[in-house]
Amino acid sequence: MSRRTDELSQNDHEPVGPGIRPPTAADTSAAGPTADPASGSASGGSDGRARPAPGPTPDGRSWQAVRHLLVRLHFYAGVLIAPFLLVAALTGLAYTLTPQLDQLVYGDRLTVGQADGAPRPLAEQIAAARAAHPEGVLASVTTPPGPEDTTRVVLSVPELGDKQRTVFVDPYTAEVRGELTTWSGSTPLTTWLDDLHRNLHLGDTGRLYSEVAASWLWVAVVGGLVLWLGRSRGRRAKSARGVLFPDRTARGVRRTRGRHAAAGVWLALGLLFLSATGLTWSNHAGERFGRLLDAVNGNAPALDTALPGAKPPAGDHAGHAGHSGSAGATADADPAAFDVALAAARQAGLGGTVVVTPPAEAGTAWVVAQDDNVWPVHYDRVAVDATDGEITSRTRWADHPALNKLSKLGVQGHMGVLFGVVNQVVLALIAIGLTAVIVWGYRMWWQRRPTRGERRALAGRAPERGGWRRLPLPVLVLGVPAVAALGWALPVLGVTLAGFLVLDAVTGAVLRRRTA
C-alpha cells in the first residue's frame, strides 16, 4: 500500500485546516529539497541536512518522476488489488491445514487401526474393494505412504465425471475401511478448499480472481521494496535495522507505514515465490508458460508405453496413462497383474509410494509411477509388461529438464507439501503476514485522509497524477516496450493495467472539469 506523495507534515496528526492545501510534489521540487513520497521527509545527506535534488530538465522531465509513478502504481495496486490478495491469503491459509484437517475428518479411512504383520497382496486388497464397490472400472491402486496408512483402490465411475471413487483398504487385513469421492487423489475437503483458493467455486470465471492476485502480487512487492529501500530519512533509513524493523518511536501514520513496509521486506521472497509459482498453472499466464516449455523442450520426458511387437494403439495415447489410466476401459484388469507390475517396479528401484495403473489400451504397458512429493522427491516411472514382469521403458526424475523440475518443485512448495510440516508453517506465516500488511496498508490510507475544519474525508488522497509525463526519455523508450511484453506474458496483468490507466484518465478529466 502506498504512501501519499503530498503528505509532508512533520506531525502525522497535524490536521489540514480549511483552505490549507498540502504541498504537492511539484511544490517541493520548486522549493529545493525533494520530498520523499515514502517517508514524508526531504532527502538529505548523512549529516541530516537537506540536499537539493537534481533539477528537472528544460522540458520538465526528472528521474524523481519515476518514484512518483511507482508511488501511484503501488497505491492503486494496494487499494484495488488488495481485496483479491486478502482472499487469496485467507483461503491459502485454510488450504495449508488440509493434511491435519484430512486426518481429523477422514482419519478412520486414511489410517489403519494397527500396523501389524506383512501387507497382503494387492490382488487380495483389490478383491475386497471390488466386493464392497463393484461399480465402475478399476483405474489405479496407490500404495500406502506410510506403515499406518491405507491402500487406495481408485475406481473410475462414469457418473462422477472427472472425479473418482477411492476405496480405502487396510493393507494388513484387506478390510475395507470406507470410500470417498476424490479428485486427483484429494479428499472432498481438500478438493473443496482447493477450489475455494483457486476459483471461489466459480469455475473458470472465478479463476480470474486468483490470477489477478498472482499477477499483481509481485508488482506490489517489488514496488514497495523500491520505495522503502529508496526512501531517505537520515542514517536510520540507510541502516539494516531501519529497513528490517519499524521505528518504535514513530507515531500515527509513520508507525503504521513502518510496520507495513518492514513486514513486506521480511515477506518479500515468499510472496514473490507464491506469485511466480501460482502463475505457472493459471489460465492465461499458465498457457504462456506452457508455450515456453514447449519452445525450450522443457516438458517432462514422455514414458513410452507401447509394448515391443504390439500393434500401435489407435490415436496418440502412449505415455498419457495416469491416475485414471483405464478410464476408457470397460472391464477390470487382472488384479494379480497389479502385484506383478508392483514387484517389477520395486525390483527396478522404485521405492516409497507408487501408483500402479493398468494399460489404457490393448498393446500398451502397465505404468508404475512414484508419487513422493516430500523432499527429496521421487518421480521415476516405469512401463511394465505384466505378462512376464519386464520393464519396457523408464523415465527418471534426474532426466527431467531443469525448467520442468523448477516448475514441479515450485508447485509442490506452493501447495505446502514439499518440506512437510515446515512448508506448512512457512506458508501459514506468509499468509498471516500478508493479511497484516494489507490491513496496515488500508489503515495507512485511512489515517492520511484530509481534514477540513471538524470534518475528515473517508479515506486518504491518491498520489499525484501525471508522473509519467515527466519521465526521462530513456525510461519511456525502454519502459513502453517492456510493459507491452509483460502484458503479453501476463495477459491479466496487462488488461487490468490498461483498465487502471483508462480509469485514471477518466478520473483526471472529471476533476479538471470540476475545477475549470
Coordinates of C-alpha atoms in Angstrom, one line a residue:
M1 CA 0.0 0.0 0.0
S2 CA 1.4 3.4 -0.9
R3 CA 2.4 6.5 1.0
R4 CA 0.8 9.7 -0.2
T5 CA 3.2 11.8 -2.1
D6 CA 1.7 15.1 -1.0
E7 CA 2.0 14.4 2.8
L8 CA 4.9 16.4 4.2
S9 CA 3.7 17.3 7.6
Q10 CA 6.3 16.7 10.4
N11 CA 3.4 15.8 12.7
D12 CA 1.3 12.9 11.4
H13 CA -1.6 14.0 13.5
E14 CA -1.5 17.7 12.3
P15 CA -4.8 18.4 10.6
V16 CA -5.0 20.1 7.3
G17 CA -7.1 23.1 8.1
P18 CA -9.7 24.9 6.0
G19 CA -8.3 26.4 2.9
I20 CA -4.9 24.8 3.5
R21 CA -3.7 22.5 0.7
P22 CA -0.9 20.0 1.5
P23 CA 2.1 20.7 -0.7
T24 CA 2.4 18.6 -3.8
A25 CA 5.5 17.1 -5.3
A26 CA 5.6 20.0 -7.8
D27 CA 5.6 22.4 -4.9
T28 CA 8.5 20.7 -3.2
S29 CA 10.5 20.5 -6.4
A30 CA 10.3 24.2 -6.8
A31 CA 11.2 24.7 -3.2
G32 CA 14.5 22.9 -3.4
P33 CA 14.7 19.8 -1.1
T34 CA 13.0 16.8 -2.7
A35 CA 10.1 15.4 -0.8
D36 CA 10.3 11.7 -0.3
P37 CA 6.9 10.3 -1.1
A38 CA 7.5 7.2 1.0
S39 CA 8.9 8.9 4.1
G40 CA 7.3 12.3 4.1
S41 CA 10.7 14.0 4.6
A42 CA 13.2 15.8 2.5
S43 CA 16.2 13.9 1.1
G44 CA 19.4 14.7 2.8
G45 CA 23.0 13.7 3.3
S46 CA 24.4 11.7 6.1
D47 CA 24.7 14.9 8.2
G48 CA 20.9 15.2 8.2
R49 CA 20.9 18.4 6.2
A50 CA 18.5 18.9 3.3
R51 CA 20.2 18.4 -0.1
P52 CA 18.7 19.7 -3.3
A53 CA 17.6 17.0 -5.7
P54 CA 18.8 17.0 -9.3
G55 CA 16.7 19.6 -11.0
P56 CA 14.3 18.8 -13.9
T57 CA 15.3 19.1 -17.5
P58 CA 14.0 22.1 -19.5
D59 CA 11.1 20.0 -20.7
G60 CA 10.1 19.2 -17.1
R61 CA 11.4 15.6 -17.1
S62 CA 13.0 14.3 -13.9
W63 CA 14.2 11.0 -12.5
Q64 CA 12.2 11.8 -9.4
A65 CA 9.1 11.3 -11.6
V66 CA 10.0 7.6 -11.7
R67 CA 9.5 7.4 -8.0
H68 CA 6.2 9.4 -8.2
L69 CA 4.9 6.9 -10.8
L70 CA 5.9 4.0 -8.6
V71 CA 4.1 5.5 -5.7
R72 CA 0.9 5.9 -7.7
L73 CA 1.2 2.4 -9.1
H74 CA 1.8 0.9 -5.7
F75 CA -1.2 2.9 -4.3
Y76 CA -3.6 1.6 -7.0
A77 CA -2.2 -1.9 -6.6
G78 CA -2.9 -1.7 -2.9
V79 CA -6.3 -0.2 -3.0
L80 CA -7.8 -2.1 -5.9
I81 CA -5.9 -5.4 -5.8
A82 CA -5.5 -5.9 -2.1
P83 CA -9.0 -7.4 -1.7
F84 CA -8.0 -10.1 -4.2
L85 CA -4.8 -10.7 -2.3
L86 CA -6.6 -10.8 1.0
V87 CA -9.0 -13.5 -0.2
A88 CA -6.1 -15.5 -1.7
A89 CA -4.1 -15.2 1.6
L90 CA -7.1 -16.3 3.8
T91 CA -8.1 -19.2 1.5
G92 CA -4.4 -20.2 1.1
L93 CA -4.1 -20.2 4.9
A94 CA -7.0 -22.6 5.1
Y95 CA -5.5 -24.9 2.4
T96 CA -2.2 -25.2 4.3
L97 CA -4.0 -27.0 7.1
T98 CA -5.5 -29.7 4.8
P99 CA -3.3 -32.6 5.9
Q100 CA -4.3 -32.1 9.5
L101 CA -7.9 -31.5 8.6
D102 CA -8.0 -34.6 6.5
Q103 CA -6.7 -36.7 9.4
L104 CA -9.3 -35.1 11.7
V105 CA -12.2 -35.7 9.3
Y106 CA -11.2 -38.9 7.4
G107 CA -8.7 -40.5 9.8
D108 CA -10.7 -43.7 10.1
R109 CA -10.4 -44.2 6.3
L110 CA -6.9 -42.8 5.8
T111 CA -5.2 -44.8 8.5
V112 CA -5.3 -48.4 9.8
G113 CA -6.3 -49.5 13.3
Q114 CA -2.9 -51.2 13.9
A115 CA 0.1 -51.8 11.7
D116 CA 0.9 -55.4 12.3
G117 CA 2.5 -58.0 10.1
A118 CA 3.3 -58.0 6.3
P119 CA 0.9 -56.4 3.8
R120 CA -1.5 -58.6 1.9
P121 CA -1.0 -58.9 -1.9
L122 CA -2.6 -56.1 -3.9
A123 CA -4.8 -58.7 -5.6
E124 CA -6.4 -59.6 -2.3
Q125 CA -6.9 -55.9 -1.3
I126 CA -8.4 -55.1 -4.7
A127 CA -10.8 -58.1 -4.5
A128 CA -12.1 -56.8 -1.1
A129 CA -12.6 -53.3 -2.5
R130 CA -14.4 -54.6 -5.6
A131 CA -16.6 -56.8 -3.5
A132 CA -17.7 -53.8 -1.5
H133 CA -17.9 -51.5 -4.5
P134 CA -18.5 -53.3 -7.8
E135 CA -19.4 -50.1 -9.7
G136 CA -17.2 -48.5 -12.3
V137 CA -13.9 -49.7 -13.6
L138 CA -10.6 -50.3 -11.7
A139 CA -8.5 -47.2 -12.6
S140 CA -5.4 -47.5 -10.4
V141 CA -4.0 -48.5 -7.0
T142 CA -1.9 -46.3 -4.7
T143 CA 0.3 -48.0 -2.2
P144 CA 0.3 -46.7 1.4
P145 CA 2.6 -43.6 2.0
G146 CA 3.5 -45.0 5.5
P147 CA 3.1 -48.1 7.6
E148 CA -0.1 -46.8 9.3
D149 CA -1.8 -45.7 6.0
T150 CA -4.3 -47.5 3.9
T151 CA -4.1 -48.7 0.3
R152 CA -6.2 -46.6 -2.1
V153 CA -8.1 -48.5 -4.8
V154 CA -9.3 -45.9 -7.3
L155 CA -12.4 -46.6 -9.4
S156 CA -13.5 -44.7 -12.5
V157 CA -17.2 -44.2 -12.2
P158 CA -18.9 -42.5 -15.2
E159 CA -21.5 -40.6 -13.2
L160 CA -18.7 -38.9 -11.2
G161 CA -17.2 -37.2 -14.3
D162 CA -13.6 -36.2 -13.7
K163 CA -13.7 -37.4 -10.1
Q164 CA -13.1 -40.9 -8.9
R165 CA -14.4 -43.2 -6.1
T166 CA -11.5 -44.2 -3.9
V167 CA -11.9 -47.2 -1.7
F168 CA -9.5 -47.4 1.4
V169 CA -8.3 -50.8 2.3
D170 CA -6.3 -52.0 5.4
P171 CA -3.2 -53.5 3.8
Y172 CA -2.7 -55.9 6.6
T173 CA -6.1 -57.4 6.8
A174 CA -7.6 -56.5 3.4
E175 CA -10.6 -54.9 5.3
V176 CA -12.4 -52.1 3.6
R177 CA -12.3 -49.1 5.8
G178 CA -14.5 -46.8 3.7
E179 CA -14.7 -44.8 0.5
L180 CA -14.6 -41.2 -0.7
T181 CA -15.3 -39.3 -3.8
T182 CA -11.8 -37.9 -4.7
W183 CA -10.3 -35.6 -7.3
S184 CA -6.7 -36.4 -8.4
G185 CA -6.3 -38.2 -5.2
S186 CA -7.5 -35.4 -3.0
T187 CA -10.3 -35.9 -0.4
P188 CA -13.6 -33.9 -0.7
L189 CA -12.4 -31.4 2.0
T190 CA -9.1 -30.8 0.3
T191 CA -10.8 -30.5 -3.1
W192 CA -13.3 -28.0 -1.6
L193 CA -10.6 -25.8 -0.1
D194 CA -8.5 -26.1 -3.3
D195 CA -11.4 -24.9 -5.4
L196 CA -12.1 -22.1 -2.9
H197 CA -8.5 -20.9 -3.1
R198 CA -8.3 -21.2 -6.9
N199 CA -11.6 -20.0 -8.1
L200 CA -14.0 -19.3 -5.2
H201 CA -16.2 -22.2 -6.5
L202 CA -17.0 -20.1 -9.6
G203 CA -15.2 -22.2 -12.2
D204 CA -13.1 -20.6 -14.9
T205 CA -14.6 -17.2 -14.2
G206 CA -13.6 -17.4 -10.6
R207 CA -10.0 -18.3 -11.6
L208 CA -9.6 -14.8 -12.8
Y209 CA -9.6 -13.6 -9.2
S210 CA -6.6 -15.8 -8.3
E211 CA -4.7 -14.8 -11.5
V212 CA -5.3 -11.1 -10.8
A213 CA -3.9 -11.6 -7.3
A214 CA -0.8 -13.6 -8.6
S215 CA -0.2 -11.2 -11.4
W216 CA -0.2 -8.1 -9.2
L217 CA 1.4 -9.5 -6.1
W218 CA 4.9 -9.2 -7.4
V219 CA 4.2 -5.7 -8.7
A220 CA 3.1 -4.6 -5.3
V221 CA 6.0 -6.3 -3.6
V222 CA 8.7 -5.0 -5.9
G223 CA 7.3 -1.5 -6.0
G224 CA 7.0 -1.4 -2.2
L225 CA 10.6 -2.6 -1.8
V226 CA 11.9 0.0 -4.2
L227 CA 10.0 2.8 -2.4
W228 CA 11.0 1.6 1.1
L229 CA 14.7 1.0 0.3
G230 CA 14.9 4.2 -1.7
R231 CA 13.5 6.4 1.0
S232 CA 15.7 9.0 2.7
R233 CA 15.3 9.6 6.4
G234 CA 18.8 10.1 7.6
R235 CA 21.2 7.5 9.0
R236 CA 18.4 5.1 10.2
A237 CA 17.0 4.8 6.7
K238 CA 20.4 3.6 5.4
S239 CA 20.9 1.0 8.2
A240 CA 19.8 -2.6 8.1
R241 CA 17.8 -2.1 11.2
G242 CA 16.0 0.8 9.6
V243 CA 15.0 -1.4 6.7
L244 CA 14.1 -4.6 8.6
F245 CA 12.3 -3.1 11.6
P246 CA 9.8 -0.3 12.1
D247 CA 10.8 2.8 14.1
R248 CA 9.4 2.2 17.6
T249 CA 9.4 5.9 18.3
A250 CA 7.2 6.7 15.4
R251 CA 3.5 7.6 15.9
G252 CA 0.4 7.8 13.8
V253 CA 0.7 7.1 10.1
R254 CA 4.5 6.8 10.3
R255 CA 4.2 3.9 12.8
T256 CA 1.7 2.2 10.5
R257 CA 3.9 2.7 7.5
G258 CA 6.9 1.3 9.2
R259 CA 5.1 -1.9 10.2
H260 CA 3.6 -2.2 6.7
A261 CA 6.9 -1.8 5.0
A262 CA 9.1 -3.8 7.4
A263 CA 6.8 -6.7 7.3
G264 CA 6.8 -6.5 3.5
V265 CA 10.6 -6.8 3.4
W266 CA 10.5 -9.9 5.6
L267 CA 7.8 -11.5 3.4
A268 CA 9.2 -10.4 0.0
L269 CA 10.9 -13.6 -1.1
G270 CA 8.0 -15.8 0.0
L271 CA 5.4 -13.6 -1.8
L272 CA 7.5 -13.4 -5.0
F273 CA 7.7 -17.2 -4.9
L274 CA 4.0 -17.6 -4.4
S275 CA 3.3 -15.2 -7.3
A276 CA 5.6 -16.9 -9.7
T277 CA 4.5 -20.5 -8.9
G278 CA 0.8 -19.5 -8.9
L279 CA 1.1 -18.0 -12.4
T280 CA 2.6 -21.2 -13.8
W281 CA -0.7 -23.0 -13.6
S282 CA -3.1 -20.1 -14.0
N283 CA -5.4 -20.0 -17.0
H284 CA -3.8 -17.3 -19.2
A285 CA -0.3 -16.8 -17.9
G286 CA 0.0 -20.6 -17.4
E287 CA -0.8 -21.1 -21.1
R288 CA 2.0 -18.7 -22.0
F289 CA 4.3 -20.6 -19.6
G290 CA 3.3 -23.9 -21.3
R291 CA 4.3 -22.4 -24.7
L292 CA 7.7 -21.5 -23.2
L293 CA 8.2 -25.1 -22.0
D294 CA 7.3 -26.4 -25.5
A295 CA 9.7 -23.9 -27.1
V296 CA 12.7 -24.9 -25.0
N297 CA 11.8 -28.6 -24.7
G298 CA 11.3 -28.1 -21.0
N299 CA 8.5 -30.6 -20.6
A300 CA 8.8 -33.9 -18.6
P301 CA 10.1 -36.8 -20.8
A302 CA 7.3 -39.0 -22.1
L303 CA 7.1 -42.6 -21.0
D304 CA 6.8 -45.0 -23.9
T305 CA 4.0 -47.4 -23.0
A306 CA 3.9 -49.3 -26.3
L307 CA 4.8 -53.0 -25.9
P308 CA 7.5 -54.4 -28.2
G309 CA 6.0 -56.2 -31.1
A310 CA 2.4 -55.0 -30.3
K311 CA 0.3 -53.2 -32.9
P312 CA 0.4 -49.4 -32.1
P313 CA -2.9 -48.3 -30.4
A314 CA -5.3 -46.1 -32.4
G315 CA -4.6 -42.4 -31.6
D316 CA -1.7 -40.9 -29.8
H317 CA -2.2 -42.3 -26.3
A318 CA 1.3 -43.5 -25.5
G319 CA 2.7 -42.0 -22.3
H320 CA -0.5 -40.5 -21.2
A321 CA -1.7 -43.1 -18.7
G322 CA -2.1 -41.5 -15.3
H323 CA -4.2 -41.9 -12.1
S324 CA -7.2 -42.7 -14.2
G325 CA -5.3 -44.5 -16.9
S326 CA -8.0 -47.1 -17.6
A327 CA -10.9 -44.6 -17.7
G328 CA -11.7 -45.7 -21.2
A329 CA -11.7 -49.5 -20.4
T330 CA -15.0 -51.4 -19.9
A331 CA -13.7 -54.2 -17.7
D332 CA -11.3 -54.5 -14.8
A333 CA -7.7 -55.6 -15.4
D334 CA -6.5 -58.8 -13.8
P335 CA -5.9 -58.0 -10.1
A336 CA -3.0 -60.4 -10.0
A337 CA -1.2 -58.3 -12.6
F338 CA -1.1 -55.4 -10.1
D339 CA 1.3 -57.5 -8.0
V340 CA 3.4 -58.4 -11.0
A341 CA 3.8 -54.7 -12.0
L342 CA 4.5 -53.6 -8.5
A343 CA 7.1 -56.3 -8.0
A344 CA 8.9 -55.4 -11.2
A345 CA 8.9 -51.7 -10.2
R346 CA 10.3 -52.4 -6.8
Q347 CA 13.0 -54.6 -8.3
A348 CA 13.8 -51.7 -10.6
G349 CA 14.4 -49.4 -7.6
L350 CA 11.0 -47.5 -7.3
G351 CA 10.5 -47.2 -3.6
G352 CA 8.0 -45.3 -1.5
T353 CA 4.5 -44.5 -2.6
V354 CA 3.7 -45.6 -6.1
V355 CA 0.7 -45.5 -8.3
V356 CA 0.0 -48.7 -10.3
T357 CA -2.1 -48.0 -13.4
P358 CA -3.3 -50.7 -15.8
P359 CA -3.0 -50.3 -19.6
A360 CA -5.2 -47.7 -21.2
E361 CA -5.5 -49.8 -24.4
A362 CA -4.6 -53.1 -25.7
G363 CA -0.9 -53.4 -26.7
T364 CA 0.2 -50.9 -24.1
A365 CA 2.1 -51.5 -20.8
W366 CA 1.3 -51.0 -17.2
V367 CA 2.6 -47.8 -15.6
V368 CA 4.1 -47.7 -12.1
A369 CA 4.9 -44.1 -11.1
Q370 CA 6.5 -42.8 -7.9
D371 CA 4.3 -40.3 -6.0
D372 CA 6.6 -39.0 -3.3
N373 CA 6.1 -35.2 -3.1
V374 CA 8.2 -34.6 0.1
W375 CA 11.8 -33.6 -0.4
P376 CA 13.8 -35.4 -1.6
V377 CA 11.1 -36.1 -4.2
H378 CA 10.8 -39.3 -6.2
Y379 CA 9.1 -39.2 -9.5
D380 CA 10.6 -42.1 -11.5
R381 CA 8.2 -44.0 -13.7
V382 CA 8.4 -47.4 -15.4
A383 CA 6.4 -49.2 -18.1
V384 CA 5.9 -52.9 -17.3
D385 CA 4.8 -55.8 -19.4
A386 CA 2.7 -57.7 -16.8
T387 CA 2.9 -61.0 -18.7
D388 CA 6.5 -61.5 -17.7
G389 CA 7.3 -58.6 -15.4
E390 CA 9.7 -57.0 -17.9
I391 CA 10.5 -53.3 -17.7
T392 CA 10.0 -51.9 -21.2
S393 CA 10.6 -48.2 -20.7
R394 CA 11.6 -45.9 -17.9
T395 CA 11.9 -42.1 -17.1
R396 CA 13.9 -40.8 -14.3
W397 CA 13.4 -37.6 -12.3
A398 CA 17.1 -36.9 -12.8
D399 CA 16.5 -36.7 -16.6
H400 CA 13.7 -34.0 -16.3
P401 CA 14.7 -30.6 -17.8
A402 CA 15.8 -28.0 -15.2
L403 CA 12.8 -25.8 -16.0
N404 CA 10.4 -28.7 -15.6
K405 CA 12.0 -29.5 -12.3
L406 CA 11.7 -26.0 -11.0
S407 CA 8.1 -25.8 -12.1
K408 CA 7.2 -29.1 -10.4
L409 CA 9.0 -28.4 -7.2
G410 CA 7.6 -24.8 -7.1
V411 CA 4.0 -26.2 -7.4
Q412 CA 4.6 -28.6 -4.5
G413 CA 6.1 -25.9 -2.4
H414 CA 3.2 -23.6 -3.2
M415 CA 0.8 -26.3 -2.1
G416 CA 2.7 -26.8 1.2
V417 CA 3.8 -30.4 0.7
L418 CA 7.5 -30.2 -0.5
F419 CA 9.0 -29.9 3.0
G420 CA 6.2 -31.3 5.1
V421 CA 5.2 -29.5 8.2
V422 CA 7.9 -26.9 7.8
N423 CA 6.5 -26.0 4.4
Q424 CA 3.0 -25.6 6.0
V425 CA 4.3 -23.4 8.8
V426 CA 6.2 -21.1 6.4
L427 CA 3.1 -20.7 4.2
A428 CA 0.9 -20.1 7.1
L429 CA 3.2 -17.3 8.4
I430 CA 3.3 -15.8 4.9
A431 CA -0.4 -15.8 4.7
I432 CA -0.9 -14.2 8.1
G433 CA 1.9 -11.7 7.4
L434 CA 0.3 -10.7 4.1
T435 CA -3.0 -10.2 5.8
A436 CA -1.4 -7.9 8.3
V437 CA 0.4 -5.9 5.6
I438 CA -2.9 -5.4 3.7
V439 CA -4.7 -4.3 6.9
W440 CA -1.9 -1.8 7.8
G441 CA -2.0 -0.5 4.2
Y442 CA -5.7 0.3 4.4
R443 CA -5.2 1.8 7.8
M444 CA -2.5 4.0 6.5
W445 CA -4.8 5.2 3.7
W446 CA -7.5 5.9 6.3
Q447 CA -5.0 7.8 8.6
R448 CA -4.0 10.0 5.7
R449 CA -7.5 11.3 5.0
P450 CA -7.5 15.1 4.7
T451 CA -9.3 17.3 7.2
R452 CA -11.3 20.5 6.7
G453 CA -12.5 22.1 9.8
E454 CA -14.1 19.5 12.1
R455 CA -14.7 17.1 9.2
R456 CA -12.5 14.4 7.8
A457 CA -12.7 12.6 4.5
L458 CA -13.5 8.9 4.4
A459 CA -10.1 8.0 3.0
G460 CA -6.7 9.4 2.1
R461 CA -5.9 11.1 -1.1
A462 CA -4.3 9.3 -4.0
P463 CA -0.8 10.3 -5.0
E464 CA -0.4 13.0 -7.6
R465 CA -1.3 12.2 -11.2
G466 CA 0.6 12.7 -14.4
G467 CA 4.0 11.4 -13.2
W468 CA 4.5 9.5 -16.5
R469 CA 4.6 12.8 -18.5
R470 CA 7.7 13.8 -16.6
L471 CA 9.6 10.5 -17.0
P472 CA 13.0 10.7 -18.6
L473 CA 13.0 9.8 -22.3
P474 CA 15.3 6.7 -21.8
V475 CA 12.7 5.3 -19.3
L476 CA 9.9 5.8 -21.8
V477 CA 11.8 4.4 -24.7
L478 CA 12.7 1.2 -22.8
G479 CA 9.7 1.1 -20.5
V480 CA 6.9 1.1 -23.0
P481 CA 8.1 -2.0 -25.0
A482 CA 8.9 -3.7 -21.7
V483 CA 5.4 -3.1 -20.3
A484 CA 3.9 -4.3 -23.6
A485 CA 5.9 -7.5 -23.5
L486 CA 5.0 -8.0 -19.9
G487 CA 1.3 -7.5 -20.7
W488 CA 1.6 -10.3 -23.4
A489 CA 3.3 -12.7 -21.0
L490 CA 0.9 -11.9 -18.2
P491 CA -2.4 -11.1 -20.0
V492 CA -4.5 -10.5 -16.9
L493 CA -1.9 -8.0 -15.6
G494 CA -1.9 -6.3 -19.0
V495 CA -5.7 -6.0 -19.2
T496 CA -6.1 -4.7 -15.6
L497 CA -3.2 -2.3 -16.0
A498 CA -4.9 -0.9 -19.1
G499 CA -8.1 -0.6 -17.2
F500 CA -6.3 1.3 -14.4
L501 CA -4.9 3.7 -17.0
V502 CA -8.3 4.3 -18.5
L503 CA -9.9 4.8 -15.1
D504 CA -7.1 7.2 -14.1
A505 CA -7.5 9.2 -17.3
V506 CA -11.3 9.5 -16.9
T507 CA -10.9 10.5 -13.2
G508 CA -8.4 13.2 -14.2
A509 CA -10.7 14.5 -16.9
V510 CA -13.6 14.7 -14.4
L511 CA -11.5 16.5 -11.8
R512 CA -10.2 19.0 -14.4
R513 CA -13.8 19.7 -15.5
R514 CA -14.9 20.3 -11.9
T515 CA -12.1 22.7 -11.2
A516 CA -12.4 24.6 -14.5

